[in-house]
Amino acid sequence: MNLYQISKEAEESLIRLGEMLENGETPSDEEVNDLLDLRGDLHDKLLNYGKFIKNNSSDIDALDGEIRRLSAKKRALNNLNECLKSNMLAAMQANDIKKVDDPIIPIRRQKSIPSVCLDINADRLPKEFQKMEIKANNAAIAKALKDGIVIDGANLVQNEHIRIG
């Protein structure tokens, strides 16, 4: 049985036993043992889920490490390529070479799209040339709400999560 089925059967069994007690009936030992077995099955299933999640977490940590390693290698290769391209451009400019004809790897100098170079801080530019991003200050909002201040459109939510280990 899966976790949902065990949980559902345990709930149904508990309801049946509750109804029996409300009606003045005494549940049989078998009915009580069935509920206890379901609770034990649920306990075991939850532990197995926890073990599985712990194992997955180890795999995730290993993958995170591998991603960091490969990302660093990718950055190094990109930096090397940019350095080599910069050296090629400098050499071609110094020697007034516009292109190198080759049937497999033709190389040529090309004008880039014009880009903006600022000699001042962006906050000193006229307002029409500035972008402003408005973000909620969640830490300040949480503190204010905890202090009893009412803020329209904001409230504190207390969620639950599973902690394993």
PDB file of C-alpha atoms in Angstrom:
ATOM      1  CA  MET A   1       0.000   0.000   0.000  1.00  0.00           C
ATOM      2  CA  ASN A   2       1.139   3.528  -0.640  1.00  0.00           C
ATOM      3  CA  LEU A   3       1.217   6.315   1.919  1.00  0.00           C
ATOM      4  CA  TYR A   4      -2.141   7.718   0.817  1.00  0.00           C
ATOM      5  CA  GLN A   5      -3.881   4.331   1.028  1.00  0.00           C
ATOM      6  CA  ILE A   6      -2.459   3.558   4.469  1.00  0.00           C
ATOM      7  CA  SER A   7      -3.425   6.998   5.747  1.00  0.00           C
ATOM      8  CA  LYS A   8      -6.936   6.693   4.294  1.00  0.00           C
ATOM      9  CA  GLU A   9      -7.497   3.211   5.748  1.00  0.00           C
ATOM     10  CA  ALA A  10      -6.213   4.308   9.154  1.00  0.00           C
ATOM     11  CA  GLU A  11      -8.558   7.302   9.095  1.00  0.00           C
ATOM     12  CA  GLU A  12     -11.539   5.142   8.077  1.00  0.00           C
ATOM     13  CA  SER A  13     -10.704   2.581  10.766  1.00  0.00           C
ATOM     14  CA  LEU A  14     -10.399   5.317  13.378  1.00  0.00           C
ATOM     15  CA  ILE A  15     -13.788   6.744  12.348  1.00  0.00           C
ATOM     16  CA  ARG A  16     -15.388   3.277  12.557  1.00  0.00           C
ATOM     17  CA  LEU A  17     -13.933   2.713  16.025  1.00  0.00           C
ATOM     18  CA  GLY A  18     -15.084   6.179  17.111  1.00  0.00           C
ATOM     19  CA  GLU A  19     -18.617   5.465  15.897  1.00  0.00           C
ATOM     20  CA  MET A  20     -18.613   2.142  17.730  1.00  0.00           C
ATOM     21  CA  LEU A  21     -17.573   3.839  20.967  1.00  0.00           C
ATOM     22  CA  GLU A  22     -20.218   6.553  20.497  1.00  0.00           C
ATOM     23  CA  ASN A  23     -22.860   3.842  20.066  1.00  0.00           C
ATOM     24  CA  GLY A  24     -21.709   2.153  23.264  1.00  0.00           C
ATOM     25  CA  GLU A  25     -20.146  -0.795  21.445  1.00  0.00           C
ATOM     26  CA  THR A  26     -16.787  -2.215  22.405  1.00  0.00           C
ATOM     27  CA  PRO A  27     -14.409  -2.741  19.485  1.00  0.00           C
ATOM     28  CA  SER A  28     -12.971  -6.219  19.165  1.00  0.00           C
ATOM     29  CA  ASP A  29      -9.293  -6.899  19.747  1.00  0.00           C
ATOM     30  CA  GLU A  30      -8.965  -7.633  16.030  1.00  0.00           C
ATOM     31  CA  GLU A  31     -10.348  -4.200  15.061  1.00  0.00           C
ATOM     32  CA  VAL A  32      -8.036  -2.431  17.513  1.00  0.00           C
ATOM     33  CA  ASN A  33      -5.054  -4.489  16.314  1.00  0.00           C
ATOM     34  CA  ASP A  34      -5.917  -3.686  12.682  1.00  0.00           C
ATOM     35  CA  LEU A  35      -5.789   0.031  13.495  1.00  0.00           C
ATOM     36  CA  LEU A  36      -2.508  -0.395  15.363  1.00  0.00           C
ATOM     37  CA  ASP A  37      -1.096  -2.374  12.421  1.00  0.00           C
ATOM     38  CA  LEU A  38      -2.130   0.401  10.038  1.00  0.00           C
ATOM     39  CA  ARG A  39      -0.511   2.982  12.319  1.00  0.00           C
ATOM     40  CA  GLY A  40       2.635   0.810  12.375  1.00  0.00           C
ATOM     41  CA  ASP A  41       2.525   0.483   8.583  1.00  0.00           C
ATOM     42  CA  LEU A  42       2.122   4.248   8.310  1.00  0.00           C
ATOM     43  CA  HIS A  43       5.036   4.792  10.705  1.00  0.00           C
ATOM     44  CA  ASP A  44       7.237   2.394   8.697  1.00  0.00           C
ATOM     45  CA  LYS A  45       6.185   3.960   5.401  1.00  0.00           C
ATOM     46  CA  LEU A  46       6.966   7.458   6.704  1.00  0.00           C
ATOM     47  CA  LEU A  47      10.404   6.279   7.857  1.00  0.00           C
ATOM     48  CA  ASN A  48      11.042   4.713   4.450  1.00  0.00           C
ATOM     49  CA  TYR A  49      10.016   7.964   2.754  1.00  0.00           C
ATOM     50  CA  GLY A  50      12.395   9.811   5.060  1.00  0.00           C
ATOM     51  CA  LYS A  51      15.262   7.443   4.204  1.00  0.00           C
ATOM     52  CA  PHE A  52      14.530   7.810   0.499  1.00  0.00           C
ATOM     53  CA  ILE A  53      14.483  11.610   0.778  1.00  0.00           C
ATOM     54  CA  LYS A  54      17.765  11.559   2.758  1.00  0.00           C
ATOM     55  CA  ASN A  55      19.333   9.446   0.013  1.00  0.00           C
ATOM     56  CA  ASN A  56      18.014  11.813  -2.665  1.00  0.00           C
ATOM     57  CA  SER A  57      19.398  14.763  -0.698  1.00  0.00           C
ATOM     58  CA  SER A  58      22.852  13.165  -0.797  1.00  0.00           C
ATOM     59  CA  ASP A  59      22.544  12.770  -4.564  1.00  0.00           C
ATOM     60  CA  ILE A  60      21.426  16.396  -4.857  1.00  0.00           C
ATOM     61  CA  ASP A  61      24.434  17.564  -2.821  1.00  0.00           C
ATOM     62  CA  ALA A  62      26.762  15.534  -5.048  1.00  0.00           C
ATOM     63  CA  LEU A  63      25.116  16.991  -8.156  1.00  0.00           C
ATOM     64  CA  ASP A  64      25.421  20.523  -6.742  1.00  0.00           C
ATOM     65  CA  GLY A  65      29.147  19.942  -6.267  1.00  0.00           C
ATOM     66  CA  GLU A  66      29.488  18.618  -9.799  1.00  0.00           C
ATOM     67  CA  ILE A  67      27.503  21.570 -11.170  1.00  0.00           C
ATOM     68  CA  ARG A  68      29.829  23.991  -9.338  1.00  0.00           C
ATOM     69  CA  ARG A  69      32.875  22.161 -10.700  1.00  0.00           C
ATOM     70  CA  LEU A  70      31.548  22.130 -14.265  1.00  0.00           C
ATOM     71  CA  SER A  71      30.396  25.766 -14.018  1.00  0.00           C
ATOM     72  CA  ALA A  72      33.892  26.788 -12.924  1.00  0.00           C
ATOM     73  CA  LYS A  73      35.372  24.844 -15.833  1.00  0.00           C
ATOM     74  CA  LYS A  74      32.886  26.485 -18.224  1.00  0.00           C
ATOM     75  CA  ARG A  75      33.770  29.962 -16.881  1.00  0.00           C
ATOM     76  CA  ALA A  76      37.478  29.206 -17.305  1.00  0.00           C
ATOM     77  CA  LEU A  77      36.967  28.062 -20.905  1.00  0.00           C
ATOM     78  CA  ASN A  78      34.797  31.112 -21.691  1.00  0.00           C
ATOM     79  CA  ASN A  79      37.429  33.407 -20.173  1.00  0.00           C
ATOM     80  CA  LEU A  80      40.145  31.686 -22.205  1.00  0.00           C
ATOM     81  CA  ASN A  81      38.100  32.104 -25.403  1.00  0.00           C
ATOM     82  CA  GLU A  82      37.507  35.803 -24.663  1.00  0.00           C
ATOM     83  CA  CYS A  83      41.212  36.314 -23.965  1.00  0.00           C
ATOM     84  CA  LEU A  84      42.183  34.556 -27.207  1.00  0.00           C
ATOM     85  CA  LYS A  85      39.612  36.588 -29.191  1.00  0.00           C
ATOM     86  CA  SER A  86      40.928  39.789 -27.622  1.00  0.00           C
ATOM     87  CA  ASN A  87      44.488  38.850 -28.608  1.00  0.00           C
ATOM     88  CA  MET A  88      43.326  38.005 -32.141  1.00  0.00           C
ATOM     89  CA  LEU A  89      41.487  41.335 -32.461  1.00  0.00           C
ATOM     90  CA  ALA A  90      44.479  43.298 -31.185  1.00  0.00           C
ATOM     91  CA  ALA A  91      46.805  41.526 -33.627  1.00  0.00           C
ATOM     92  CA  MET A  92      44.417  42.021 -36.555  1.00  0.00           C
ATOM     93  CA  GLN A  93      43.935  45.725 -35.702  1.00  0.00           C
ATOM     94  CA  ALA A  94      47.677  46.311 -35.258  1.00  0.00           C
ATOM     95  CA  ASN A  95      48.376  44.727 -38.634  1.00  0.00           C
ATOM     96  CA  ASP A  96      45.310  46.191 -40.389  1.00  0.00           C
ATOM     97  CA  ILE A  97      43.934  42.762 -41.245  1.00  0.00           C
ATOM     98  CA  LYS A  98      40.184  42.849 -41.937  1.00  0.00           C
ATOM     99  CA  LYS A  99      39.695  39.127 -42.537  1.00  0.00           C
ATOM    100  CA  VAL A 100      41.459  35.820 -42.880  1.00  0.00           C
ATOM    101  CA  ASP A 101      40.015  33.695 -45.667  1.00  0.00           C
ATOM    102  CA  ASP A 102      39.830  30.007 -44.920  1.00  0.00           C
ATOM    103  CA  PRO A 103      37.322  27.442 -46.247  1.00  0.00           C
ATOM    104  CA  ILE A 104      36.885  25.832 -42.803  1.00  0.00           C
ATOM    105  CA  ILE A 105      37.281  28.692 -40.311  1.00  0.00           C
ATOM    106  CA  PRO A 106      36.999  32.119 -41.911  1.00  0.00           C
ATOM    107  CA  ILE A 107      37.893  34.911 -39.478  1.00  0.00           C
ATOM    108  CA  ARG A 108      36.889  38.554 -39.839  1.00  0.00           C
ATOM    109  CA  ARG A 109      36.613  41.704 -37.794  1.00  0.00           C
ATOM    110  CA  GLN A 110      33.072  42.942 -37.297  1.00  0.00           C
ATOM    111  CA  LYS A 111      31.627  46.090 -35.778  1.00  0.00           C
ATOM    112  CA  SER A 112      29.663  45.467 -32.581  1.00  0.00           C
ATOM    113  CA  ILE A 113      26.275  46.954 -31.752  1.00  0.00           C
ATOM    114  CA  PRO A 114      26.853  50.379 -30.158  1.00  0.00           C
ATOM    115  CA  SER A 115      26.719  50.235 -26.361  1.00  0.00           C
ATOM    116  CA  VAL A 116      26.423  52.942 -23.728  1.00  0.00           C
ATOM    117  CA  CYS A 117      29.456  53.820 -21.643  1.00  0.00           C
ATOM    118  CA  LEU A 118      28.665  55.965 -18.584  1.00  0.00           C
ATOM    119  CA  ASP A 119      31.273  58.327 -17.157  1.00  0.00           C
ATOM    120  CA  ILE A 120      29.004  59.191 -14.202  1.00  0.00           C
ATOM    121  CA  ASN A 121      26.896  57.224 -11.720  1.00  0.00           C
ATOM    122  CA  ALA A 122      23.465  56.240 -13.037  1.00  0.00           C
ATOM    123  CA  ASP A 123      21.771  58.116 -10.162  1.00  0.00           C
ATOM    124  CA  ARG A 124      23.112  61.403 -11.584  1.00  0.00           C
ATOM    125  CA  LEU A 125      21.384  60.854 -14.941  1.00  0.00           C
ATOM    126  CA  PRO A 126      18.062  62.582 -15.692  1.00  0.00           C
ATOM    127  CA  LYS A 127      15.077  60.564 -14.369  1.00  0.00           C
ATOM    128  CA  GLU A 128      13.869  59.607 -17.863  1.00  0.00           C
ATOM    129  CA  PHE A 129      17.117  57.661 -18.340  1.00  0.00           C
ATOM    130  CA  GLN A 130      16.910  55.745 -15.066  1.00  0.00           C
ATOM    131  CA  LYS A 131      15.127  52.492 -14.293  1.00  0.00           C
ATOM    132  CA  MET A 132      13.614  52.059 -10.881  1.00  0.00           C
ATOM    133  CA  GLU A 133      12.600  48.686  -9.547  1.00  0.00           C
ATOM    134  CA  ILE A 134      10.229  48.622  -6.605  1.00  0.00           C
ATOM    135  CA  LYS A 135      10.410  45.570  -4.367  1.00  0.00           C
ATOM    136  CA  ALA A 136       8.693  44.711  -1.129  1.00  0.00           C
ATOM    137  CA  ASN A 137      10.921  44.788   1.951  1.00  0.00           C
ATOM    138  CA  ASN A 138       9.684  41.473   3.366  1.00  0.00           C
ATOM    139  CA  ALA A 139      11.830  41.656   6.502  1.00  0.00           C
ATOM    140  CA  ALA A 140      10.438  45.090   7.437  1.00  0.00           C
ATOM    141  CA  ILE A 141       6.880  43.997   6.615  1.00  0.00           C
ATOM    142  CA  ALA A 142       7.229  40.855   8.770  1.00  0.00           C
ATOM    143  CA  LYS A 143       8.607  42.885  11.685  1.00  0.00           C
ATOM    144  CA  ALA A 144       5.791  45.443  11.425  1.00  0.00           C
ATOM    145  CA  LEU A 145       3.126  42.727  11.283  1.00  0.00           C
ATOM    146  CA  LYS A 146       4.675  40.978  14.297  1.00  0.00           C
ATOM    147  CA  ASP A 147       4.591  44.312  16.133  1.00  0.00           C
ATOM    148  CA  GLY A 148       0.833  44.527  15.493  1.00  0.00           C
ATOM    149  CA  ILE A 149       0.877  47.072  12.678  1.00  0.00           C
ATOM    150  CA  VAL A 150      -1.852  46.455  10.076  1.00  0.00           C
ATOM    151  CA  ILE A 151      -0.636  46.602   6.478  1.00  0.00           C
ATOM    152  CA  ASP A 152      -3.284  46.328   3.745  1.00  0.00           C
ATOM    153  CA  GLY A 153      -2.495  43.456   1.394  1.00  0.00           C
ATOM    154  CA  ALA A 154       0.076  41.831   3.682  1.00  0.00           C
ATOM    155  CA  ASN A 155      -0.225  39.175   6.349  1.00  0.00           C
ATOM    156  CA  LEU A 156       2.001  36.639   8.053  1.00  0.00           C
ATOM    157  CA  VAL A 157       1.630  33.032   6.950  1.00  0.00           C
ATOM    158  CA  GLN A 158       2.971  30.195   9.082  1.00  0.00           C
ATOM    159  CA  ASN A 159       3.580  27.126   6.930  1.00  0.00           C
ATOM    160  CA  GLU A 160       4.817  23.687   7.890  1.00  0.00           C
ATOM    161  CA  HIS A 161       7.458  21.562   6.276  1.00  0.00           C
ATOM    162  CA  ILE A 162       9.078  18.193   6.829  1.00  0.00           C
ATOM    163  CA  ARG A 163      12.456  18.067   8.533  1.00  0.00           C
ATOM    164  CA  ILE A 164      14.365  14.817   8.199  1.00  0.00           C
ATOM    165  CA  GLY A 165      17.388  13.858  10.241  1.00  0.00           C
TER     166      GLY A 165
END
